[in-house]
XYZ file of C-alpha atoms in Angstrom:
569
model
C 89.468 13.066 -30.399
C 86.759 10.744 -31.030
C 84.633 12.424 -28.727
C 85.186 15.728 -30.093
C 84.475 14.173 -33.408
C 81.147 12.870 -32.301
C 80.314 16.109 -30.538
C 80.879 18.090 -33.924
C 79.159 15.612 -36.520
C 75.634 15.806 -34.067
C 76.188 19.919 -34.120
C 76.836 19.534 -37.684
C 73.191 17.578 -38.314
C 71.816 19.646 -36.250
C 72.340 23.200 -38.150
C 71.724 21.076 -41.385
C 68.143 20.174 -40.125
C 67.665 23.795 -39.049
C 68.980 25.007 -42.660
C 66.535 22.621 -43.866
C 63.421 23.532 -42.062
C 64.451 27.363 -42.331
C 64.415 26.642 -46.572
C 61.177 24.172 -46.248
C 59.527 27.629 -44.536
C 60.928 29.977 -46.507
C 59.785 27.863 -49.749
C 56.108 27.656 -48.777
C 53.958 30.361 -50.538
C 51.105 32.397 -48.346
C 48.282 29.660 -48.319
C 50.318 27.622 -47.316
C 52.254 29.111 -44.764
C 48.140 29.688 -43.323
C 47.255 26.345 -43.235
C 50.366 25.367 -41.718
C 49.525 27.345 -38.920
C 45.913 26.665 -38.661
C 46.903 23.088 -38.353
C 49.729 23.524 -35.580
C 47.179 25.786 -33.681
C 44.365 23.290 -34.062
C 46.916 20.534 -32.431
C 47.655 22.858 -29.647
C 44.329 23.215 -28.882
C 43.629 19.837 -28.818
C 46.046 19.075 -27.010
C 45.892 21.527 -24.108
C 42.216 20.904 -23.980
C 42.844 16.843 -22.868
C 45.782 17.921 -20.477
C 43.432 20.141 -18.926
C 40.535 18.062 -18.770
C 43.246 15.197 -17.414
C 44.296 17.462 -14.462
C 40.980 19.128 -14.005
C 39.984 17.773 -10.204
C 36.512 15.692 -10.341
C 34.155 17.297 -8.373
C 31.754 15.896 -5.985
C 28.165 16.643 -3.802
C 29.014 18.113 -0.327
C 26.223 16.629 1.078
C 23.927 14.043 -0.544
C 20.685 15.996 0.119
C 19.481 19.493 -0.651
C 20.386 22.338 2.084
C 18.220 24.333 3.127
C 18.079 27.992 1.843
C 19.682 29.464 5.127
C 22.615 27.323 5.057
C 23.486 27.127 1.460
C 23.931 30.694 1.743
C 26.106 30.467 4.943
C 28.176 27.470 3.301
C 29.020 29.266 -0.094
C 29.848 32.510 2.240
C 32.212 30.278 4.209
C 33.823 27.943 0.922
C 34.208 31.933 -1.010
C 36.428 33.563 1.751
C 38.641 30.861 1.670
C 38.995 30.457 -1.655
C 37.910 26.835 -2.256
C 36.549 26.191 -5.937
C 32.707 24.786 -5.793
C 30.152 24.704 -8.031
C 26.381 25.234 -7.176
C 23.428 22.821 -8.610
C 19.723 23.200 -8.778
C 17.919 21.874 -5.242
C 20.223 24.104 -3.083
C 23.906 21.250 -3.672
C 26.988 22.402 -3.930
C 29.965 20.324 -5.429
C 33.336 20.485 -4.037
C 36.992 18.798 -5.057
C 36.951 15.561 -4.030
C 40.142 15.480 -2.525
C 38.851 18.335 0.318
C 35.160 17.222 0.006
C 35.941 15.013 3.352
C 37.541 17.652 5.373
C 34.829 19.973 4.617
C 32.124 17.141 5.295
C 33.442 16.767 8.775
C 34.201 20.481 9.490
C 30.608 21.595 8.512
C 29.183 18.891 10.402
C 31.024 20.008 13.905
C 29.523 23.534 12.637
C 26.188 22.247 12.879
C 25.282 22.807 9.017
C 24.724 20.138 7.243
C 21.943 19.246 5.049
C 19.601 17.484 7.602
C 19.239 21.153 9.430
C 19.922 21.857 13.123
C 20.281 19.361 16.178
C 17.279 20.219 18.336
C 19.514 20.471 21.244
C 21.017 23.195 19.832
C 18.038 25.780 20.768
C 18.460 25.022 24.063
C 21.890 25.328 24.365
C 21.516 28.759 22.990
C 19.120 29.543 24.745
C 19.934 31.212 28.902
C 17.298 30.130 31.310
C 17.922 32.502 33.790
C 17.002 35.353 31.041
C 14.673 33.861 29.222
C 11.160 32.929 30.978
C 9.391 29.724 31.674
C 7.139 30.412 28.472
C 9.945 31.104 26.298
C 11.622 27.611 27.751
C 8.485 25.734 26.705
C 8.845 27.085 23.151
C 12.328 26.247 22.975
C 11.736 22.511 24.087
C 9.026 22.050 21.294
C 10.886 23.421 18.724
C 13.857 21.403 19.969
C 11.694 18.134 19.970
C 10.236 19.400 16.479
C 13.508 19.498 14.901
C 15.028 15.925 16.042
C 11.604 14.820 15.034
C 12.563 16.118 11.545
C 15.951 14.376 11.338
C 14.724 10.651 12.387
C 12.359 11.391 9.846
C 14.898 12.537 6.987
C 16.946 9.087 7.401
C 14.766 7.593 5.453
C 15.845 7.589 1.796
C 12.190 8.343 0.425
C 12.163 11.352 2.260
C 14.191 14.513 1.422
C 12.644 16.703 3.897
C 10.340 17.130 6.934
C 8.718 19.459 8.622
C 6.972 19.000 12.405
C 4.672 21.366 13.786
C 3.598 20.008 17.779
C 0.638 21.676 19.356
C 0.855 20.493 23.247
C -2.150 19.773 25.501
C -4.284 21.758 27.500
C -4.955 20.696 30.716
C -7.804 22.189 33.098
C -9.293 20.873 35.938
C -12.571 20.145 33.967
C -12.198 16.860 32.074
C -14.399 18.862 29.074
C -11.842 21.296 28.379
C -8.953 19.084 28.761
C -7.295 18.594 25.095
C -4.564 16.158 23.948
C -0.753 17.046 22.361
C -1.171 16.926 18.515
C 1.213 16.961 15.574
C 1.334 17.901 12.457
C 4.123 16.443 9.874
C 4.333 17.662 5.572
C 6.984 15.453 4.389
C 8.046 16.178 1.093
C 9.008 12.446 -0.656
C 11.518 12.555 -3.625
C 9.794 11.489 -7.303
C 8.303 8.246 -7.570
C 8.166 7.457 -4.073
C 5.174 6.497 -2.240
C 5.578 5.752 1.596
C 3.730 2.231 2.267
C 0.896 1.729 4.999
C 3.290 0.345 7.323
C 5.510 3.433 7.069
C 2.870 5.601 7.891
C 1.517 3.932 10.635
C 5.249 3.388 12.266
C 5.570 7.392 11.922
C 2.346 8.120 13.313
C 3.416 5.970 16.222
C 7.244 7.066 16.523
C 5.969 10.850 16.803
C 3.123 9.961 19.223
C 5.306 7.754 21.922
C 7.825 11.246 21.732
C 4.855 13.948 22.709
C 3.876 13.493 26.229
C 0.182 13.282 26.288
C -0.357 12.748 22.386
C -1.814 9.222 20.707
C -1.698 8.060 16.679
C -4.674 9.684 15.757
C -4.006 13.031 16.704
C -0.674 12.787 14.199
C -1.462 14.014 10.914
C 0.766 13.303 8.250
C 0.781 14.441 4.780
C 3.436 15.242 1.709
C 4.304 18.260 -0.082
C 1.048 18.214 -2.096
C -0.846 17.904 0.569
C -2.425 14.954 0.179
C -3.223 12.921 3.501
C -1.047 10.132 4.125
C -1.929 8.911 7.732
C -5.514 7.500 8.131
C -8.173 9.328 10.796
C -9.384 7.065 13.449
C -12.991 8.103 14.147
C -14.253 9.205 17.341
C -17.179 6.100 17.629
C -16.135 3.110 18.978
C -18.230 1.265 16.573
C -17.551 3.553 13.594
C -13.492 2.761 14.355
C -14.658 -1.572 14.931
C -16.493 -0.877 11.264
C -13.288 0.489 10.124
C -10.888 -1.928 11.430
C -13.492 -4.818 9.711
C -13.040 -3.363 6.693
C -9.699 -2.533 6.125
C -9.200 -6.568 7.583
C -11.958 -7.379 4.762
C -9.993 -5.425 1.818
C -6.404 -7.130 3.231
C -8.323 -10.696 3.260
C -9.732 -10.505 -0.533
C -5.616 -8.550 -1.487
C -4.210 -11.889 -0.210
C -6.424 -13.708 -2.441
C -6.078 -11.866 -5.463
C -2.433 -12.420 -5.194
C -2.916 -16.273 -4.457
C -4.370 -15.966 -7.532
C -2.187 -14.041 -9.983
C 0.993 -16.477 -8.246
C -1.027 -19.220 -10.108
C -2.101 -17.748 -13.320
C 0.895 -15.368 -14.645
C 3.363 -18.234 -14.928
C 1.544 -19.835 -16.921
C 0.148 -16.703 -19.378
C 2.761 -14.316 -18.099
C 2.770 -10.839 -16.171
C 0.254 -8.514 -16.726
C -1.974 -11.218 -18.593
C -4.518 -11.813 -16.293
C -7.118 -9.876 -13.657
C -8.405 -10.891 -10.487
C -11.169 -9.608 -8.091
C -12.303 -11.391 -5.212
C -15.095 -10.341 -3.254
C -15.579 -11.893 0.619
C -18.438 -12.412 2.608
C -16.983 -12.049 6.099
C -18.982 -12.481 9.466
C -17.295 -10.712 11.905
C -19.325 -11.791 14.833
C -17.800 -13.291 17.773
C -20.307 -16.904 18.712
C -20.442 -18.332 21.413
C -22.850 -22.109 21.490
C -23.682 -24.080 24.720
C -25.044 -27.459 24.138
C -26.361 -30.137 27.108
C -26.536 -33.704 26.417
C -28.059 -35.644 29.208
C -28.079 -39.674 29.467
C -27.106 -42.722 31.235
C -23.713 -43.460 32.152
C -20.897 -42.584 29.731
C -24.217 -41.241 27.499
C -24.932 -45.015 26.513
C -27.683 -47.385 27.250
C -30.306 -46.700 29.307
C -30.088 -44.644 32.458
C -29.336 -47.120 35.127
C -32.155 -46.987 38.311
C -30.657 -46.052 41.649
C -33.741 -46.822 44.351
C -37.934 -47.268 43.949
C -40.232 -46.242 46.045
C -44.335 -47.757 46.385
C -47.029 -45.837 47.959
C -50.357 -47.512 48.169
C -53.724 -46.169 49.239
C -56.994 -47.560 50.335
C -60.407 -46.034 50.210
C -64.285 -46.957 51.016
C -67.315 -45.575 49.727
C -70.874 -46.541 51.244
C -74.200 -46.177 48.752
C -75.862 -43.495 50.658
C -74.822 -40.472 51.634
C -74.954 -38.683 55.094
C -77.378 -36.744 56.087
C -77.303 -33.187 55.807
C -76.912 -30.435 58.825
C -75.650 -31.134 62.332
C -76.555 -34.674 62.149
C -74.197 -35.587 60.272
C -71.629 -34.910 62.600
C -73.037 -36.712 65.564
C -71.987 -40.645 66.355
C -75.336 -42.628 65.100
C -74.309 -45.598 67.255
C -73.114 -48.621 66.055
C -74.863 -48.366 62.213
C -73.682 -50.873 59.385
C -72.635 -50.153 56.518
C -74.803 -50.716 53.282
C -74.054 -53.992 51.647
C -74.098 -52.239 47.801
C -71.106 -49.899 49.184
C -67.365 -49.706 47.368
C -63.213 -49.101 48.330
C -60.768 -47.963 45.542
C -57.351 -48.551 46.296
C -54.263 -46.337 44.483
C -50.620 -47.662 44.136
C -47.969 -44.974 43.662
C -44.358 -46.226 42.234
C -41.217 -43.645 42.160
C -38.186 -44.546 40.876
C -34.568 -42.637 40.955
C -32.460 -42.889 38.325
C -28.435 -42.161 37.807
C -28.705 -39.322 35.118
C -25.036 -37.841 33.773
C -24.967 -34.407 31.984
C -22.522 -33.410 29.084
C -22.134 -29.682 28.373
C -20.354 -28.862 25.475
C -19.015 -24.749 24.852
C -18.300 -24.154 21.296
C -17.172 -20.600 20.404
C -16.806 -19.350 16.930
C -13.871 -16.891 16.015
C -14.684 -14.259 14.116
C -13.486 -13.674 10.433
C -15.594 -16.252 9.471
C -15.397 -16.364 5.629
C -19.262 -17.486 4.732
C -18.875 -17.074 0.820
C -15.976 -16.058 -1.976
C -16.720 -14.544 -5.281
C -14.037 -15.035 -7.455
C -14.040 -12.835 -11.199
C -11.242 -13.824 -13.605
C -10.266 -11.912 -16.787
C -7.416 -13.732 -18.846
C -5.550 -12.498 -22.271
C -5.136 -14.003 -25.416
C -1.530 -15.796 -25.505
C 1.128 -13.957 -28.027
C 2.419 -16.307 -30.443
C 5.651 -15.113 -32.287
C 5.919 -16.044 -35.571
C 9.582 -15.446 -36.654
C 9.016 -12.169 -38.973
C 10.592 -9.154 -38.520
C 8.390 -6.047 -37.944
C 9.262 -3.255 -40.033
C 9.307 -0.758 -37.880
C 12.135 1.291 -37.744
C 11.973 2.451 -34.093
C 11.420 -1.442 -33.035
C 14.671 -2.280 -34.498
C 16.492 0.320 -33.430
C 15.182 0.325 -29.788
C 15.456 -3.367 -29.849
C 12.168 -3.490 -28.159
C 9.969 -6.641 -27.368
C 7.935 -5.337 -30.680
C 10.774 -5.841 -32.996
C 8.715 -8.793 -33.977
C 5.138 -9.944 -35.338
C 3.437 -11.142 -32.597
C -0.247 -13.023 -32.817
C -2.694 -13.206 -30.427
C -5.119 -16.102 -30.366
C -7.756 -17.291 -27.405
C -6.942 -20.226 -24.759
C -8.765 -23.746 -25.670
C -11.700 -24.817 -23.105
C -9.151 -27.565 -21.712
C -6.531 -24.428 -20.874
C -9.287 -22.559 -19.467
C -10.694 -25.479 -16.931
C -7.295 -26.518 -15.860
C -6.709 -22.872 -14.984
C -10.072 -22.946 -13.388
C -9.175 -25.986 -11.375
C -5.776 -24.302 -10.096
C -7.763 -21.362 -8.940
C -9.987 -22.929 -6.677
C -7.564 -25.155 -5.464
C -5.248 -21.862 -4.768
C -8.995 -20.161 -2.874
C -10.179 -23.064 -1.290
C -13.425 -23.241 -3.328
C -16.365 -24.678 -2.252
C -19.085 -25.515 -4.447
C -22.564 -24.954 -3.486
C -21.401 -21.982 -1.439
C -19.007 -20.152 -3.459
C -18.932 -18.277 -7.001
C -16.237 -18.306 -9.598
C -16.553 -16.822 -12.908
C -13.571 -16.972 -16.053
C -13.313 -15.558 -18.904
C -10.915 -15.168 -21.911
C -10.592 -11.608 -23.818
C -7.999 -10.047 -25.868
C -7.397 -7.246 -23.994
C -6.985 -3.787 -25.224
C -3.229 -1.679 -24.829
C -3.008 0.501 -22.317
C -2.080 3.194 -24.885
C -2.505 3.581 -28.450
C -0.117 2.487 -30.927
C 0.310 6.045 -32.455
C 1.322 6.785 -28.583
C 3.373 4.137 -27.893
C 5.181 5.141 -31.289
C 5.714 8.756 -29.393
C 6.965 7.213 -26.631
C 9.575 5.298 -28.276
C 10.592 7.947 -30.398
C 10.888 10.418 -27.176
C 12.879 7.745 -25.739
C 15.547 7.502 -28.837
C 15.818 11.536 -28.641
C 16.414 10.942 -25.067
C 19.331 8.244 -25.789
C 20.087 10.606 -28.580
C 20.602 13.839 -26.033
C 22.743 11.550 -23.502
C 25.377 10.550 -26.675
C 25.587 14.025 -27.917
C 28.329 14.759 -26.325
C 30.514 11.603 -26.915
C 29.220 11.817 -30.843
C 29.943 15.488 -31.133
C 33.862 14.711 -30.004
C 34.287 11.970 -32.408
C 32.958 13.296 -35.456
C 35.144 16.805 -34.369
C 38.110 14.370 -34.251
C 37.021 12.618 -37.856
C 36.807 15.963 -39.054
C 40.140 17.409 -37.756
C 41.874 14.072 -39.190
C 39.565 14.758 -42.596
C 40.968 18.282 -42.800
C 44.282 17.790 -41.807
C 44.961 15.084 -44.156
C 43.223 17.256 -47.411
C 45.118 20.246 -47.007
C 48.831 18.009 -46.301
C 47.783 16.614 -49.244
C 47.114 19.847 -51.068
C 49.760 21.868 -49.988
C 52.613 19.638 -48.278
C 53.052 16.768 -50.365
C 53.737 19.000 -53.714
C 56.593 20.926 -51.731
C 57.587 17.222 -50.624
C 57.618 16.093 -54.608
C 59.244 19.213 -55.638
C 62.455 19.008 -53.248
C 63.130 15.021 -53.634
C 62.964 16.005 -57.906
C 65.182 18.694 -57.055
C 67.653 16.606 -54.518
C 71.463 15.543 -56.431
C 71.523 12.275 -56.982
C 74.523 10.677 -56.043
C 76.767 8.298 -57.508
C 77.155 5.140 -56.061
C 80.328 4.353 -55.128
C 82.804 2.348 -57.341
C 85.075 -0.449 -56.865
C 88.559 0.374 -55.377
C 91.238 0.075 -58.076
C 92.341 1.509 -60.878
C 89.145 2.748 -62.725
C 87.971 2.119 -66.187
C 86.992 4.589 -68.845
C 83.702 5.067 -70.214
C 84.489 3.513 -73.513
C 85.445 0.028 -71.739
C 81.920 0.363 -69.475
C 80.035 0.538 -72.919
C 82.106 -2.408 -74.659
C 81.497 -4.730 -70.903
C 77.786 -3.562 -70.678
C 77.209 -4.325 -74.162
C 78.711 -7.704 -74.208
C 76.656 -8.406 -70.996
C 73.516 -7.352 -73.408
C 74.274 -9.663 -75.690
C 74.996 -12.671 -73.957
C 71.670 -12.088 -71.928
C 69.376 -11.043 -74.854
C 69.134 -13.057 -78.333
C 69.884 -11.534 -81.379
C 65.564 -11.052 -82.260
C 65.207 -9.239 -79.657
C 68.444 -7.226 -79.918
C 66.991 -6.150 -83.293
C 63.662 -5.492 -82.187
C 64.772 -3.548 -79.242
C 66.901 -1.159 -82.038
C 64.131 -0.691 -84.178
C 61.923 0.416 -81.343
C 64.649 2.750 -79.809
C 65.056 4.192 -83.632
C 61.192 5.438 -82.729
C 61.431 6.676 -79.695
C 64.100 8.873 -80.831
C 62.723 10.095 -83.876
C 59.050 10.441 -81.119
C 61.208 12.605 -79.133
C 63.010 14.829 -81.631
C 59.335 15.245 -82.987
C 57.566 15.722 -79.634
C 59.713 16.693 -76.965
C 57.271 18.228 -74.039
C 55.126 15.042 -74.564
C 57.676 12.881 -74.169
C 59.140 14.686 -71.242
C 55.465 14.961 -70.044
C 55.395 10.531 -70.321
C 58.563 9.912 -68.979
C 58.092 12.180 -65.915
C 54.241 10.218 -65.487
C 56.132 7.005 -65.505
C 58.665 7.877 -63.114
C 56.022 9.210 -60.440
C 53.926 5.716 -60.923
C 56.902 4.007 -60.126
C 57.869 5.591 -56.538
């Protein structure tokens, strides 16, 4: 019974609430039955428009670079016949569900189309030798070595794409005609990349060692503006050693420059200072020879090993022989002339121990023979604590946002920055140059351009928030809207039906119950034992008024008590 009981009062409620919100509708007049709906409709849409952006799958790049024209087509054939939902982007990318973008990753790739083009091998595998000729075999193999080519070159992130073109050598039996395998590579770099020396060089030989017959200079290498990336090696041997000198020269005098700036811009900060160097390099290859001969150990004197004396004797008489045949035929037994003379010679050699030192002294080349050292530094910003009035400053929060002064570097500032420099260069005096200076130097751009700049970057900002802004203040204004016209239209029908709702009784003590005339005598004896007999009278004299007010002036007195009764719910 209970149960049943239960069961009926909740069926009961229930048809009261319908009879309720069947009278609420029926009491609304046109307008308002309108902007009922509008609202109701307007929370529907809402509402369906976050559940479906909740379920709506996110969707993500199939590949991570561009596809080629050829197999974007083929892949948006393939995703279209069965029915898979992708979206297309500029630069050849399609997006795909994230939950099948795997499965599709993987599947393509076995296909052979992915974003990095063909395998090479693939030409060949395609290709019947036994139909096709030796010529057409040749072709295949370059284009199948030009298109791996273009894949090791497409790992690197710089580069999107690449494009190989392999001309292979000639041979002939005359050396003159004979001509080496060259290549040709456009890559085309993604913005704001710049592929370093090194890069290029590591291409140039990557591409060489996999062409038979082909060296690093005969790989050209540009980007998609054709400008030329990869450096010609000239033909002269001495044009290419002038070459090579210089490019060591300009490396030498980079190092320098940024021994340098690593001593100057922690102390003034980046972009304050400017260094050139210029280098005096002998690149001449020396080699000095140098004989030092002495006694032993190159000490002393040289120490005598033997002597040897020769002495001669000779006589002279004072008249000569006679002339002719005579003079060769014995006189006899003549004596000599008393006034005739001898000379006698005495002939000493000696042999000395005599050591030899030769000393070999060669000279690298790269011989630095004289640095040249020009330094330009900036005045030194001093903030002083003021705001700058600028409105884009503040709003950008940029360095600018305050008053910055400039003001030059003392003499002491500038020799102990002098000192640091050619300690950093390894200056030396009376055969080096260094030269310092101190100037304010001059923006880059001017300050009605910089003012563009920042302003194009707050509309930038500005066009990335649109969006998020354009929800919220459609929400603020829905709320806004929604709250004006309950206001307008519900809350008077809300007023009206809780005036027009019985009030009921309260309910009264069990017993027997008292008449009215014994409420009036016990409420009027509570009166008076609560309220003093002053106020009893001044209380009757100001009901007298109000009665004789509202026999007078009805409306406005309904008009009053109806105002205070509102104020007080």
């Amino acid at each position: 019974m209970a149960e049943e009981k239960g069961t009926g009062g909740q069926e009961t409620s229930e048809k009261m609430i319908k009879v309720d919100v069947v009278k609420f509708i029926q009491g609304l007049n046109k307008g308002q039955l309108i902007s009922l709906g509008i609202m109701l409709a307007t929370a529907i849409f809402l509402l369906g428009s976050v559940v479906l952006y909740l379920s709506q799958e996110k969707m993500v790049p199939l590949f991570r670079e561009p596809l080629d024209a050829k197999t974007f087509i083929e892949i948006k054939d393939i995703l279209q016949n069965r029915k898979v939902p992708f979206e297309t982007e500029r630069n050849n990318k399609i997006l795909v569900p994230e939950t099948q973008a795997d499965d599709l990753r993987v599947e393509f790739e076995a296909l052979d189309m992915t974003s990095k083009g063909k395998d090479g091998y693939t030409y060949l595998d395609q290709t019947n030798p036994l139909q096709a000729g030796e010529t057409m075999m040749v072709i295949q193999r370059l284009r199948a070595k030009e298109a791996n080519l273009a894949r090791y070159l497409q790992q690197n992130p710089g580069i999107k794409n690449a494009y190989v073109s392999i001309t292979p050598a000639k041979d002939s039996p005359f050396a003159d005609e004979q001509q080496p395998a060259k290549a040709s590579v456009m890559l085309e770099l993604n913005k704001a990349n710049r592929m370093s020396k090194s890069s290029v060089e590591g291409i140039q030989q990557y591409i060489a060692n996999a062409i038979e017959g082909a060296k690093a200079e005969h790989v050209v290498i540009t980007d998609q503006y054709h400008n030329l990336l990869s450096s010609s090696t000239p033909e002269d041997e001495d044009a290419a050693l002038s070459q090579m000198n210089l490019q060591i020269k300009n490396e030498m005098e980079r190092k320098f420059i940024r021994k340098i700036l690593n001593v100057v811009e922690p102390i003034l900060g980046p972009g304050k200072a400017v260094a050139q160097v210029s280098l005096d390099v002998n690149f001449n290859k020396r080699k000095t020879v140098q004989k030092v001969y002495g006694g032993p150990d190159n000490e002393g004197e040289p120490l005598a090993q033997s002597t040897e004396t020769k002495e001669e004797l000779t006589n002279q008489s004072a008249t000569g022989n006679p002339a002719g045949a005579g003079a060769n035929v014995a006189q006899g037994n003549i004596p000599n002339n008393a006034n005739g003379s001898s000379t006698t010679k005495r002939t000493a050699t000696t042999n000395y121990l005599i050591d030899e030192k030769q000393t070999t002294v060669v000279e690298a080349p790269f011989e630095i023979t004289r640095i040249s050292v020009a330094l330009n530094l900036d005045y030194r910003e001093v903030e002083n604590g003021e705001i700058a009035s600028g409105f884009f400053s503040q709003l950008m929060g940029s360095s600018d946002a305050y008053e910055i002064q400039t003001e030059a570097l003392s003499e002491e500032e500038l020799t102990r920055i002098e000192s640091l420099v050619k300690a950093a260069v390894g200056f030396v005096p009376k055969r080096d140059y260094f030269s310092i200076n101190n100037f304010e130097f001059k923006p880059i751009i001017s300050k009605r351009a910089a003012a563009q700049l920042r302003s194009g970057q707050l509309i930038e900002r500005l066009k990335q928030w649109t969006p998020w802004i354009m929800q919220v203040v459609v929400f603020f204004a829905f709320i806004l809207i929604a709250t004006r016209m309950f206001k307008r239209f519900v809350v008077p029908i809300l007023e009206q039906a809780q005036l027009e709702e019985p009030v009921t009784a309260p309910a009264l003590p069990s017993g027997t119950p008292k008449t009215v005339a014994e409420l009036e005598s016990e409420l009027d004896s509570e009166l008076n034992d609560m309220v003093s007999p002053v106020e009893v009278t001044k209380a009757e004299i100001v009901r007298k008024r109000v009665l004789e007010f509202i026999k007078e002036e009805p409306d406005t007195a309904c008009s009053l008590v109806r105002t205070w009764i509102m104020e007080e719910e």
